[in-house]
Every structure is written in structure tokens, then in C-alpha cells.
Amino acid sequence: MNKTILRAALVVAAAASASVAVRAADTSGAGATFPYPIYAKWADAYKKETGNGLNYQSIGSGGGIKQIKARTVVFGATDAPLKPEELQKDELVQWPMVMGGIVPVINLDGVSPGDLALDGATLAKIFMGTVKTWDDAAIKALNPNAKLPSSAIAVVHRSDGSGTTFNFTNYLAKVSPDWKSNVGENTAVEWPVGIGAKGNEGVANNVANTKGSIGYVEYAYAKQNKLTYTKMKNHDGKVVSPTSPAFQAAAANADWTNAPGFYQILTDQPGAESWPITAATFILMPKQPKDPAAAKEALKFFDWAFTKGGKMAEELDYISMPENVVSLIKKEWADDIHDATGKPLM
Amino acid sequence: MSIRVQMPADSSEATRADGDAVVMKAVSMASMPRTRLAARDRRQVLRRLQLSDRGFHVITQLAAAAVLVILGGVILSLVLGSLPAIREFGFSFLTSQSWNPVTDKFGALPAIYGTVITSVLAMIIAIPVGIGIAIFLTELCPPSLRRPIGIAIELLAGIPSIIYGIWGLFILAPFLQQFVEPALIAMFGPIPVLSRLFAGPPYGIGIFTASFILAIMVLPFITAISRDVFETVPPVLKEAAFGIGCTTWEVVRKVVIPYTRLGVIGGIMLGLGRALGETMAVTFVIGNAHKISGSLLAPGTTISATIANEFTEAVGDVYTSALIELGLILFVITFIVLAVSRLMLMRVQRRAGAS
């Protein structure tokens, strides 16, 4: 009897120490909250397949950048890419990992998803507070057949700093000089009008509850909450619906080869099919990692995610990077990430 | 969460327990032969007791010192963290209304305004209701109802603030938007000053909703403490008042409240402290707009909501530092509130002593 207890205790202890050992080998990353669900799902599947774990802390892009600069994690993640000069200064490599689409959502009686079309200039005017009512001439001109009420537009924006806001304001700044000079682009801005709601779910909920409102959310939230999204007129002047192929078209048509450090914000990209407010989220790694073994593990994980993670990303309404971009990323890994002797890790 | 004030009944129980211990010690001493307790042994025992007493003294002293060290550390790190913002903006941080992360220009006035106005409004709603409940519970309530209502109040204090936030966003805000706010706007529309206070489109979220949620959250503090201090009023006083023909209202106003003023003010201050620092629930329902608006229905922001919203994605030294300076300001406001409440308590005490 005693022996069995002892044996059981030993087994438990061994299992515990083994799990500690595995956890110690986990690759650690920190940063953006937007890609957290897909990174977590990939990490889970990857661990089942290879036994190697990944520990990703979604502390926000700002925190991710700080931590990778201090080299306390193996990789950092950010929604707003670092400029090439900054990458140079801190000896970091950057690439896009996965994408998402940002869609304007509205709440208007009698208007169904995709009924209304907007363009960038009008969207900027609405969020500036210069277009105040739904029957404004600018909206009517884009939707000659729609029945629009004369009610006021209630603007809903994010209250927390976020990559979604960064990409959304980046788009508005690209298409509206007024927005660029008066508001600008950042993870948080000084909003001229409207109420702030916390997180995508907060914006989605406020729009769902407020008649006459407009907000912007990640595509997944618009889809899951069955919100009324609008179509958008893109860079080429074509009206497009927010769909996976439209997001992918924006990434495929972007000029990645001439973008050092993959500094490319996917808003307002050319192409007849491209959705104008597409966003990528980025990974940051040191050019010469302190712990080459851990860095190699991380790169293997990312490689696996590019090859096998597409379907999982789709299930969570993320968009995987197009093939041509993935091969460019792998080339960058080979060219730029070295161990102390200068040998490439991948 | 225990927010009960000690009762006279407890102290009598404690004395009885002490008495028991003394009796037991005496019995064990008597059973020992007297001769074996030599003078030297006694001195040794005494010294050991003295030593252990000194050890106890040092340990409690260290515990007390730890509070000061932690407080000092908090103040120091807040001041150090906000130095870049203080250097950049100086005094204008307190008076500027702009909060622009793009150009790195920050001002705290809208957040300070929102913090103070929501807390004050919450107290205006919660104080009469809280004291009313306490009076009902102690003076008028049938004994069978007293426990259920008391427990309900204490449960209210135990609900995490995030739950209040979610409830506020999903249930209270739509309700206020559809029924209460349009009615308020229509009712006060023709009245000059009040029409400005209740102007604008009914969003359902804003300063008013935040104050309402805060009032519900501080209600248990005010109620529980008021109830406990009301129960300390000697029955003789109340019975005497009833005996000379006072109504219940007169007994409460002339006997119970004057007798317990100190405790009630203490409960109110505790509630105010919670209202000033409350974060999650407010963040959900205040609308988070860095603007000062004349209307109570308009969105605003508070210090703690701003920090909770923006700290994670704040990139750049000045931005982070401005948020830390907001924290420092909240610390100072809370400190001032506590100091004022102390002063008030001291004045009330002195007046009570003089009369």
C-alpha cells in the first residue's frame, strides 16, 4: 500500500519536473492583442504536432516593441510596423504574419449588410463631424437608390489604443488631406466627434444598440455580431464588399519588394478587387538573437504557421499572407537572421 | 468584504474569553510545587518573556514600517515616471483640454473634470438612498426582513466591478437610452439652466450613466456602515424621545443622526474614495471622450478610465509619462479627499465634545 503511494508520488513528481522542463523550452513572445487568438490557436496545434510550446503574452503592441528592444522575449509582435530606420537602429527584422480586414459598420433601419457604399473621403468627413446626417449629399451621391433618413450620425470609435485604430486612421489620412492635417494617424487619436468604446466588442455593441450610429471593427466582429457592414470604394474606384479574397487582393497587390523591413501598411492599396482598409500584424525579431536555439524554434513555428496555419486562420476570420509574400519573408529570414558566427538560422 | 463596525456585544465576549484564560493559567501555576520555582529561574523566565516581547515589538514595527515604505515607493515611482511629462507641459497639463497622441500634446483637465463630477453625482444619488435604507433597516423594518435585506446589501458590495460594467453596457445603457434619457431631455427642455445639463442626443452612455453605476457601487458602503452605527444608538435615548411624543422621523433626525454623525461621514468618505478610483465599470459606460461638455448626457472620461484604456498601446515616452502623471493627480485628489474628511471628522468631534 505504502509502496503504491510512493510510486504514484514519484510518477507525479517526474511528470511535474518534465512539464517544467518543457515549459522552460517554450518560445516566448509578447505584443499585439489583435492576433492573440490565432497565435494561441497555432501554438496549441503546433504543440500537439511537435511537442514544442509557444508562450505568447498579449500585452499590447507598445509593450511588445519595448520588450523586444530590451531582448527579454524571443519575438515581439506589433500592429503598427516599425519604420526601417528604427529597425536598423535596434537591429531588428520585421515581417507581416497574418492579416485582418477592418470594416465600417452602421445601424440604420431598413438598411441591410452591404446595401450602403461609402468612399474614403466621405468616411473621413463622417468621423470629422462635417457630414452630420445620413441624408447628406455626399452619402446620397454614392447611394442614389438608397432611402436615407435625415437622422443624426452617431460616431463610435475605440477608446483604447489599438492597431485597428492605427490602420483605420492611416487609411483616412491617406485619402483625406483634412484628416491628415487635423487628426493624423496613431493607435489612439484626438477624435473630433463621437463616443469611445473599449475593444472591438465594445464598438460592435454600441453600434448594435444605437440607432443611426457608425463605427469600425475587425471583420470577424462584424460577421459574428451580424452587424450591417458597408461596401467601400477602393483606390481604383471600384466598389467592393469585405470578403477574404478582397483582403488578400490588397496584400497581393501591395508592393512588398520595394518595402524595406516589410514596412507596408495595407490600407488604400491598388487593384480592382482590393478592400481598402486591410491590416497586417507584424513580428519583430533581433538580427542576431541572444539565444539562437530559441530563435530557431520560433522561426520553425512561424514557418509551420505559414505552411499549415491557413485553415485555422480562416476559421477565426483572419486572412493568411499570400504565397508571393511568404516566399519574400522566408528570403528575409535567410538573409538577415544570423547566429554569432554569421550563419543563417533558417 | 467585511465592512462591519465593531459592536459593544463583541467586546463583552472578548472580556469573557480573557477571563477564562486567566483562570486556566492560575490553575496550572497552582499545580506546580512552589519550591521548584527558584528566584533565578524566575528571572530567566522573565528575561525570556521580555525578549519575546521585544521580538514581537520589532515585528509589528517592521510591519508598520512596510506600509510607509510601500507608500513612499508608490509616490516616488509616480513622480519619477511623470517627470518627462511634467518637464514637457509643466502646469499647463492641469489646464489644457487637448489629449492628442498624434502630436504628443496632453492635458488632464477633461479627465479631472470627469472624475470629480461623476463621483460627486454618484454621492448625491447614493447618500440619501443609502442612509434611507439604513434607517429602514434599523428603525422600521420587520425583523424577518432585516436579514435578507442586509445580506443583499453586502452581496452588492461583493460584486466585481467588471460585472457592473458589463451590466451597465448591455442592460442599463440601452434602458437609459430608450426610456430615461429622452424623458429627462423632454422634461428639462423648457427650464433654462437644467435644459443645458440634460441636452444632446441620448447615447445611453456618458457622464450620467457612469454616475448612476458608481452610485450603485458605493451604496453598500454607505448603507452597511450607517446601519452598523445606527445600531449603536442606546435604546434609552430613542425610547426617551418616543416617550415625550416624538415621531419616528423626529427620533431619526434629532437623536439617531446627531449621535452617529461621525460614523456616517466615515462611510460616505469610504464610498467617495471608491467612486474616485473606480475603473472598469466606468470605462464601459462613460463614453471615453476627452472633452468637457456642459451636458450630463454627453460622453466624458475619468482619470482611471483613461489610464486603463490607453496604457497598453501607449508608445513613446511622453505619452506613457502623461498617463503616469494622471495617476499621480488621482493620488493627490484621493489624498485631498481623505485629508478633508479627517478635518471634518475632527471638527465634528470637537463640537460634540464642547456641547
PDB file of N, CA and C in Angstrom, chain B residues 45-115:
ATOM      1  N   VAL B  45      12.998  33.182  33.296  1.00  0.00           N
ATOM      2  CA  VAL B  45      11.706  33.153  32.596  1.00  0.00           C
ATOM      3  C   VAL B  45      11.285  34.559  32.205  1.00  0.00           C
ATOM      4  N   LEU B  46      11.464  35.478  33.183  1.00  0.00           N
ATOM      5  CA  LEU B  46      11.072  36.856  32.910  1.00  0.00           C
ATOM      6  C   LEU B  46      11.855  37.423  31.740  1.00  0.00           C
ATOM      7  N   ARG B  47      13.201  37.089  31.731  1.00  0.00           N
ATOM      8  CA  ARG B  47      14.031  37.640  30.659  1.00  0.00           C
ATOM      9  C   ARG B  47      13.572  37.084  29.303  1.00  0.00           C
ATOM     10  N   ARG B  48      13.254  35.768  29.345  1.00  0.00           N
ATOM     11  CA  ARG B  48      12.804  35.171  28.084  1.00  0.00           C
ATOM     12  C   ARG B  48      11.519  35.852  27.602  1.00  0.00           C
ATOM     13  N   LEU B  49      10.631  36.082  28.535  1.00  0.00           N
ATOM     14  CA  LEU B  49       9.369  36.729  28.170  1.00  0.00           C
ATOM     15  C   LEU B  49       9.617  38.130  27.622  1.00  0.00           C
ATOM     16  N   GLN B  50      10.588  38.815  28.308  1.00  0.00           N
ATOM     17  CA  GLN B  50      10.916  40.177  27.883  1.00  0.00           C
ATOM     18  C   GLN B  50      11.444  40.169  26.440  1.00  0.00           C
ATOM     19  N   LEU B  51      12.325  39.168  26.182  1.00  0.00           N
ATOM     20  CA  LEU B  51      12.953  39.047  24.869  1.00  0.00           C
ATOM     21  C   LEU B  51      11.894  38.796  23.794  1.00  0.00           C
ATOM     22  N   SER B  52      10.997  37.856  24.117  1.00  0.00           N
ATOM     23  CA  SER B  52       9.978  37.533  23.114  1.00  0.00           C
ATOM     24  C   SER B  52       9.060  38.730  22.905  1.00  0.00           C
ATOM     25  N   ASP B  53       8.837  39.473  23.974  1.00  0.00           N
ATOM     26  CA  ASP B  53       8.013  40.660  23.845  1.00  0.00           C
ATOM     27  C   ASP B  53       8.680  41.674  22.935  1.00  0.00           C
ATOM     28  N   ARG B  54      10.039  41.808  23.135  1.00  0.00           N
ATOM     29  CA  ARG B  54      10.747  42.768  22.298  1.00  0.00           C
ATOM     30  C   ARG B  54      10.710  42.323  20.835  1.00  0.00           C
ATOM     31  N   GLY B  55      10.863  40.999  20.628  1.00  0.00           N
ATOM     32  CA  GLY B  55      10.788  40.464  19.267  1.00  0.00           C
ATOM     33  C   GLY B  55       9.452  40.801  18.625  1.00  0.00           C
ATOM     34  N   PHE B  56       8.402  40.598  19.395  1.00  0.00           N
ATOM     35  CA  PHE B  56       7.058  40.896  18.916  1.00  0.00           C
ATOM     36  C   PHE B  56       6.940  42.365  18.538  1.00  0.00           C
ATOM     37  N   HIS B  57       7.514  43.202  19.430  1.00  0.00           N
ATOM     38  CA  HIS B  57       7.514  44.648  19.216  1.00  0.00           C
ATOM     39  C   HIS B  57       8.172  44.987  17.876  1.00  0.00           C
ATOM     40  N   VAL B  58       9.377  44.375  17.640  1.00  0.00           N
ATOM     41  CA  VAL B  58      10.123  44.676  16.419  1.00  0.00           C
ATOM     42  C   VAL B  58       9.334  44.233  15.189  1.00  0.00           C
ATOM     43  N   ILE B  59       8.718  43.036  15.272  1.00  0.00           N
ATOM     44  CA  ILE B  59       7.978  42.523  14.116  1.00  0.00           C
ATOM     45  C   ILE B  59       6.824  43.450  13.751  1.00  0.00           C
ATOM     46  N   THR B  60       6.065  43.873  14.749  1.00  0.00           N
ATOM     47  CA  THR B  60       4.942  44.763  14.446  1.00  0.00           C
ATOM     48  C   THR B  60       5.439  46.099  13.910  1.00  0.00           C
ATOM     49  N   GLN B  61       6.592  46.539  14.467  1.00  0.00           N
ATOM     50  CA  GLN B  61       7.159  47.797  13.992  1.00  0.00           C
ATOM     51  C   GLN B  61       7.537  47.694  12.509  1.00  0.00           C
ATOM     52  N   LEU B  62       8.154  46.535  12.153  1.00  0.00           N
ATOM     53  CA  LEU B  62       8.542  46.328  10.762  1.00  0.00           C
ATOM     54  C   LEU B  62       7.305  46.336   9.864  1.00  0.00           C
ATOM     55  N   ALA B  63       6.254  45.692  10.328  1.00  0.00           N
ATOM     56  CA  ALA B  63       5.030  45.649   9.533  1.00  0.00           C
ATOM     57  C   ALA B  63       4.508  47.060   9.299  1.00  0.00           C
ATOM     58  N   ALA B  64       4.557  47.874  10.366  1.00  0.00           N
ATOM     59  CA  ALA B  64       4.096  49.258  10.219  1.00  0.00           C
ATOM     60  C   ALA B  64       4.998  50.027   9.275  1.00  0.00           C
ATOM     61  N   ALA B  65       6.318  49.771   9.383  1.00  0.00           N
ATOM     62  CA  ALA B  65       7.255  50.481   8.514  1.00  0.00           C
ATOM     63  C   ALA B  65       7.046  50.089   7.060  1.00  0.00           C
ATOM     64  N   ALA B  66       6.667  48.818   6.830  1.00  0.00           N
ATOM     65  CA  ALA B  66       6.468  48.362   5.454  1.00  0.00           C
ATOM     66  C   ALA B  66       5.416  49.211   4.743  1.00  0.00           C
ATOM     67  N   VAL B  67       4.363  49.592   5.472  1.00  0.00           N
ATOM     68  CA  VAL B  67       3.319  50.427   4.870  1.00  0.00           C
ATOM     69  C   VAL B  67       3.922  51.733   4.372  1.00  0.00           C
ATOM     70  N   LEU B  68       4.759  52.342   5.250  1.00  0.00           N
ATOM     71  CA  LEU B  68       5.362  53.622   4.869  1.00  0.00           C
ATOM     72  C   LEU B  68       6.279  53.455   3.672  1.00  0.00           C
ATOM     73  N   VAL B  69       7.062  52.344   3.666  1.00  0.00           N
ATOM     74  CA  VAL B  69       7.995  52.114   2.564  1.00  0.00           C
ATOM     75  C   VAL B  69       7.226  51.933   1.259  1.00  0.00           C
ATOM     76  N   ILE B  70       6.151  51.141   1.295  1.00  0.00           N
ATOM     77  CA  ILE B  70       5.362  50.906   0.078  1.00  0.00           C
ATOM     78  C   ILE B  70       4.755  52.213  -0.419  1.00  0.00           C
ATOM     79  N   LEU B  71       4.176  52.976   0.501  1.00  0.00           N
ATOM     80  CA  LEU B  71       3.571  54.247   0.121  1.00  0.00           C
ATOM     81  C   LEU B  71       4.616  55.181  -0.485  1.00  0.00           C
ATOM     82  N   GLY B  72       5.785  55.242   0.197  1.00  0.00           N
ATOM     83  CA  GLY B  72       6.866  56.084  -0.313  1.00  0.00           C
ATOM     84  C   GLY B  72       7.289  55.636  -1.699  1.00  0.00           C
ATOM     85  N   GLY B  73       7.391  54.308  -1.885  1.00  0.00           N
ATOM     86  CA  GLY B  73       7.797  53.773  -3.185  1.00  0.00           C
ATOM     87  C   GLY B  73       6.801  54.141  -4.271  1.00  0.00           C
ATOM     88  N   VAL B  74       5.517  54.053  -3.939  1.00  0.00           N
ATOM     89  CA  VAL B  74       4.481  54.387  -4.921  1.00  0.00           C
ATOM     90  C   VAL B  74       4.604  55.852  -5.328  1.00  0.00           C
ATOM     91  N   ILE B  75       4.724  56.729  -4.308  1.00  0.00           N
ATOM     92  CA  ILE B  75       4.829  58.162  -4.618  1.00  0.00           C
ATOM     93  C   ILE B  75       6.062  58.426  -5.472  1.00  0.00           C
ATOM     94  N   LEU B  76       7.181  57.824  -5.058  1.00  0.00           N
ATOM     95  CA  LEU B  76       8.445  58.061  -5.761  1.00  0.00           C
ATOM     96  C   LEU B  76       8.348  57.618  -7.216  1.00  0.00           C
ATOM     97  N   SER B  77       7.819  56.394  -7.442  1.00  0.00           N
ATOM     98  CA  SER B  77       7.781  55.900  -8.820  1.00  0.00           C
ATOM     99  C   SER B  77       6.787  56.706  -9.656  1.00  0.00           C
ATOM    100  N   LEU B  78       5.689  57.169  -9.033  1.00  0.00           N
ATOM    101  CA  LEU B  78       4.749  58.016  -9.776  1.00  0.00           C
ATOM    102  C   LEU B  78       5.416  59.321 -10.184  1.00  0.00           C
ATOM    103  N   VAL B  79       6.140  59.932  -9.246  1.00  0.00           N
ATOM    104  CA  VAL B  79       6.788  61.212  -9.547  1.00  0.00           C
ATOM    105  C   VAL B  79       7.868  61.020 -10.607  1.00  0.00           C
ATOM    106  N   LEU B  80       8.716  59.988 -10.427  1.00  0.00           N
ATOM    107  CA  LEU B  80       9.783  59.742 -11.406  1.00  0.00           C
ATOM    108  C   LEU B  80       9.197  59.459 -12.781  1.00  0.00           C
ATOM    109  N   GLY B  81       8.133  58.621 -12.807  1.00  0.00           N
ATOM    110  CA  GLY B  81       7.522  58.257 -14.081  1.00  0.00           C
ATOM    111  C   GLY B  81       6.898  59.437 -14.789  1.00  0.00           C
ATOM    112  N   SER B  82       6.404  60.421 -14.003  1.00  0.00           N
ATOM    113  CA  SER B  82       5.733  61.535 -14.668  1.00  0.00           C
ATOM    114  C   SER B  82       6.672  62.703 -14.953  1.00  0.00           C
ATOM    115  N   LEU B  83       7.949  62.582 -14.581  1.00  0.00           N
ATOM    116  CA  LEU B  83       8.899  63.691 -14.815  1.00  0.00           C
ATOM    117  C   LEU B  83       8.950  64.153 -16.274  1.00  0.00           C
ATOM    118  N   PRO B  84       9.061  63.220 -17.271  1.00  0.00           N
ATOM    119  CA  PRO B  84       9.115  63.703 -18.659  1.00  0.00           C
ATOM    120  C   PRO B  84       7.900  64.546 -19.033  1.00  0.00           C
ATOM    121  N   ALA B  85       6.709  64.138 -18.578  1.00  0.00           N
ATOM    122  CA  ALA B  85       5.503  64.903 -18.904  1.00  0.00           C
ATOM    123  C   ALA B  85       5.501  66.234 -18.168  1.00  0.00           C
ATOM    124  N   ILE B  86       5.950  66.222 -16.898  1.00  0.00           N
ATOM    125  CA  ILE B  86       5.986  67.469 -16.133  1.00  0.00           C
ATOM    126  C   ILE B  86       6.938  68.452 -16.808  1.00  0.00           C
ATOM    127  N   ARG B  87       8.104  67.943 -17.249  1.00  0.00           N
ATOM    128  CA  ARG B  87       9.074  68.796 -17.921  1.00  0.00           C
ATOM    129  C   ARG B  87       8.499  69.350 -19.224  1.00  0.00           C
ATOM    130  N   GLU B  88       7.756  68.510 -19.937  1.00  0.00           N
ATOM    131  CA  GLU B  88       7.249  68.898 -21.251  1.00  0.00           C
ATOM    132  C   GLU B  88       6.111  69.920 -21.133  1.00  0.00           C
ATOM    133  N   PHE B  89       5.183  69.687 -20.214  1.00  0.00           N
ATOM    134  CA  PHE B  89       3.967  70.510 -20.194  1.00  0.00           C
ATOM    135  C   PHE B  89       3.894  71.457 -18.998  1.00  0.00           C
ATOM    136  N   GLY B  90       4.589  71.131 -17.916  1.00  0.00           N
ATOM    137  CA  GLY B  90       4.542  71.986 -16.735  1.00  0.00           C
ATOM    138  C   GLY B  90       3.133  72.083 -16.179  1.00  0.00           C
ATOM    139  N   PHE B  91       2.761  73.298 -15.781  1.00  0.00           N
ATOM    140  CA  PHE B  91       1.475  73.496 -15.132  1.00  0.00           C
ATOM    141  C   PHE B  91       0.318  73.383 -16.130  1.00  0.00           C
ATOM    142  N   SER B  92       0.620  73.630 -17.418  1.00  0.00           N
ATOM    143  CA  SER B  92      -0.453  73.634 -18.418  1.00  0.00           C
ATOM    144  C   SER B  92      -1.093  72.256 -18.539  1.00  0.00           C
ATOM    145  N   PHE B  93      -0.446  71.197 -18.049  1.00  0.00           N
ATOM    146  CA  PHE B  93      -1.035  69.857 -18.066  1.00  0.00           C
ATOM    147  C   PHE B  93      -2.369  69.847 -17.329  1.00  0.00           C
ATOM    148  N   LEU B  94      -2.434  70.665 -16.264  1.00  0.00           N
ATOM    149  CA  LEU B  94      -3.643  70.679 -15.442  1.00  0.00           C
ATOM    150  C   LEU B  94      -4.759  71.510 -16.060  1.00  0.00           C
ATOM    151  N   THR B  95      -4.416  72.410 -16.985  1.00  0.00           N
ATOM    152  CA  THR B  95      -5.428  73.326 -17.502  1.00  0.00           C
ATOM    153  C   THR B  95      -5.772  73.061 -18.963  1.00  0.00           C
ATOM    154  N   SER B  96      -4.961  72.261 -19.646  1.00  0.00           N
ATOM    155  CA  SER B  96      -5.197  72.051 -21.072  1.00  0.00           C
ATOM    156  C   SER B  96      -6.281  70.997 -21.292  1.00  0.00           C
ATOM    157  N   GLN B  97      -7.078  71.222 -22.365  1.00  0.00           N
ATOM    158  CA  GLN B  97      -8.161  70.283 -22.658  1.00  0.00           C
ATOM    159  C   GLN B  97      -7.809  69.326 -23.774  1.00  0.00           C
ATOM    160  N   SER B  98      -6.642  69.509 -24.399  1.00  0.00           N
ATOM    161  CA  SER B  98      -6.358  68.660 -25.552  1.00  0.00           C
ATOM    162  C   SER B  98      -5.697  67.361 -25.100  1.00  0.00           C
ATOM    163  N   TRP B  99      -6.029  66.281 -25.772  1.00  0.00           N
ATOM    164  CA  TRP B  99      -5.402  64.987 -25.473  1.00  0.00           C
ATOM    165  C   TRP B  99      -5.110  64.351 -26.812  1.00  0.00           C
ATOM    166  N   ASN B 100      -3.937  64.652 -27.364  1.00  0.00           N
ATOM    167  CA  ASN B 100      -3.656  64.267 -28.737  1.00  0.00           C
ATOM    168  C   ASN B 100      -2.412  63.398 -28.835  1.00  0.00           C
ATOM    169  N   PRO B 101      -2.581  62.080 -28.931  1.00  0.00           N
ATOM    170  CA  PRO B 101      -1.431  61.181 -29.006  1.00  0.00           C
ATOM    171  C   PRO B 101      -0.648  61.337 -30.311  1.00  0.00           C
ATOM    172  N   VAL B 102      -1.270  61.923 -31.345  1.00  0.00           N
ATOM    173  CA  VAL B 102      -0.561  62.056 -32.620  1.00  0.00           C
ATOM    174  C   VAL B 102       0.523  63.116 -32.496  1.00  0.00           C
ATOM    175  N   THR B 103       0.171  64.275 -31.924  1.00  0.00           N
ATOM    176  CA  THR B 103       1.153  65.348 -31.798  1.00  0.00           C
ATOM    177  C   THR B 103       1.824  65.351 -30.429  1.00  0.00           C
ATOM    178  N   ASP B 104       1.486  64.375 -29.574  1.00  0.00           N
ATOM    179  CA  ASP B 104       2.065  64.296 -28.228  1.00  0.00           C
ATOM    180  C   ASP B 104       1.771  65.531 -27.385  1.00  0.00           C
ATOM    181  N   LYS B 105       0.541  66.064 -27.501  1.00  0.00           N
ATOM    182  CA  LYS B 105       0.139  67.188 -26.646  1.00  0.00           C
ATOM    183  C   LYS B 105      -0.930  66.676 -25.688  1.00  0.00           C
ATOM    184  N   PHE B 106      -0.651  66.753 -24.391  1.00  0.00           N
ATOM    185  CA  PHE B 106      -1.584  66.169 -23.447  1.00  0.00           C
ATOM    186  C   PHE B 106      -2.006  67.165 -22.374  1.00  0.00           C
ATOM    187  N   GLY B 107      -3.281  67.088 -21.997  1.00  0.00           N
ATOM    188  CA  GLY B 107      -3.791  67.903 -20.905  1.00  0.00           C
ATOM    189  C   GLY B 107      -4.775  67.073 -20.107  1.00  0.00           C
ATOM    190  N   ALA B 108      -4.806  67.307 -18.788  1.00  0.00           N
ATOM    191  CA  ALA B 108      -5.558  66.413 -17.917  1.00  0.00           C
ATOM    192  C   ALA B 108      -6.937  66.942 -17.543  1.00  0.00           C
ATOM    193  N   LEU B 109      -7.251  68.173 -17.938  1.00  0.00           N
ATOM    194  CA  LEU B 109      -8.470  68.794 -17.405  1.00  0.00           C
ATOM    195  C   LEU B 109      -9.752  67.976 -17.647  1.00  0.00           C
ATOM    196  N   PRO B 110      -9.982  67.453 -18.881  1.00  0.00           N
ATOM    197  CA  PRO B 110     -11.226  66.682 -19.074  1.00  0.00           C
ATOM    198  C   PRO B 110     -11.294  65.458 -18.152  1.00  0.00           C
ATOM    199  N   ALA B 111     -10.158  64.800 -17.948  1.00  0.00           N
ATOM    200  CA  ALA B 111     -10.169  63.608 -17.095  1.00  0.00           C
ATOM    201  C   ALA B 111     -10.419  63.972 -15.632  1.00  0.00           C
ATOM    202  N   ILE B 112      -9.794  65.077 -15.177  1.00  0.00           N
ATOM    203  CA  ILE B 112     -10.012  65.507 -13.793  1.00  0.00           C
ATOM    204  C   ILE B 112     -11.471  65.896 -13.601  1.00  0.00           C
ATOM    205  N   TYR B 113     -11.995  66.678 -14.567  1.00  0.00           N
ATOM    206  CA  TYR B 113     -13.393  67.102 -14.501  1.00  0.00           C
ATOM    207  C   TYR B 113     -14.316  65.893 -14.426  1.00  0.00           C
ATOM    208  N   GLY B 114     -14.084  64.908 -15.301  1.00  0.00           N
ATOM    209  CA  GLY B 114     -14.938  63.722 -15.340  1.00  0.00           C
ATOM    210  C   GLY B 114     -14.884  62.942 -14.039  1.00  0.00           C
ATOM    211  N   THR B 115     -13.672  62.812 -13.483  1.00  0.00           N
ATOM    212  CA  THR B 115     -13.511  62.067 -12.237  1.00  0.00           C
ATOM    213  C   THR B 115     -14.310  62.722 -11.115  1.00  0.00           C
TER     214      THR B 115
END
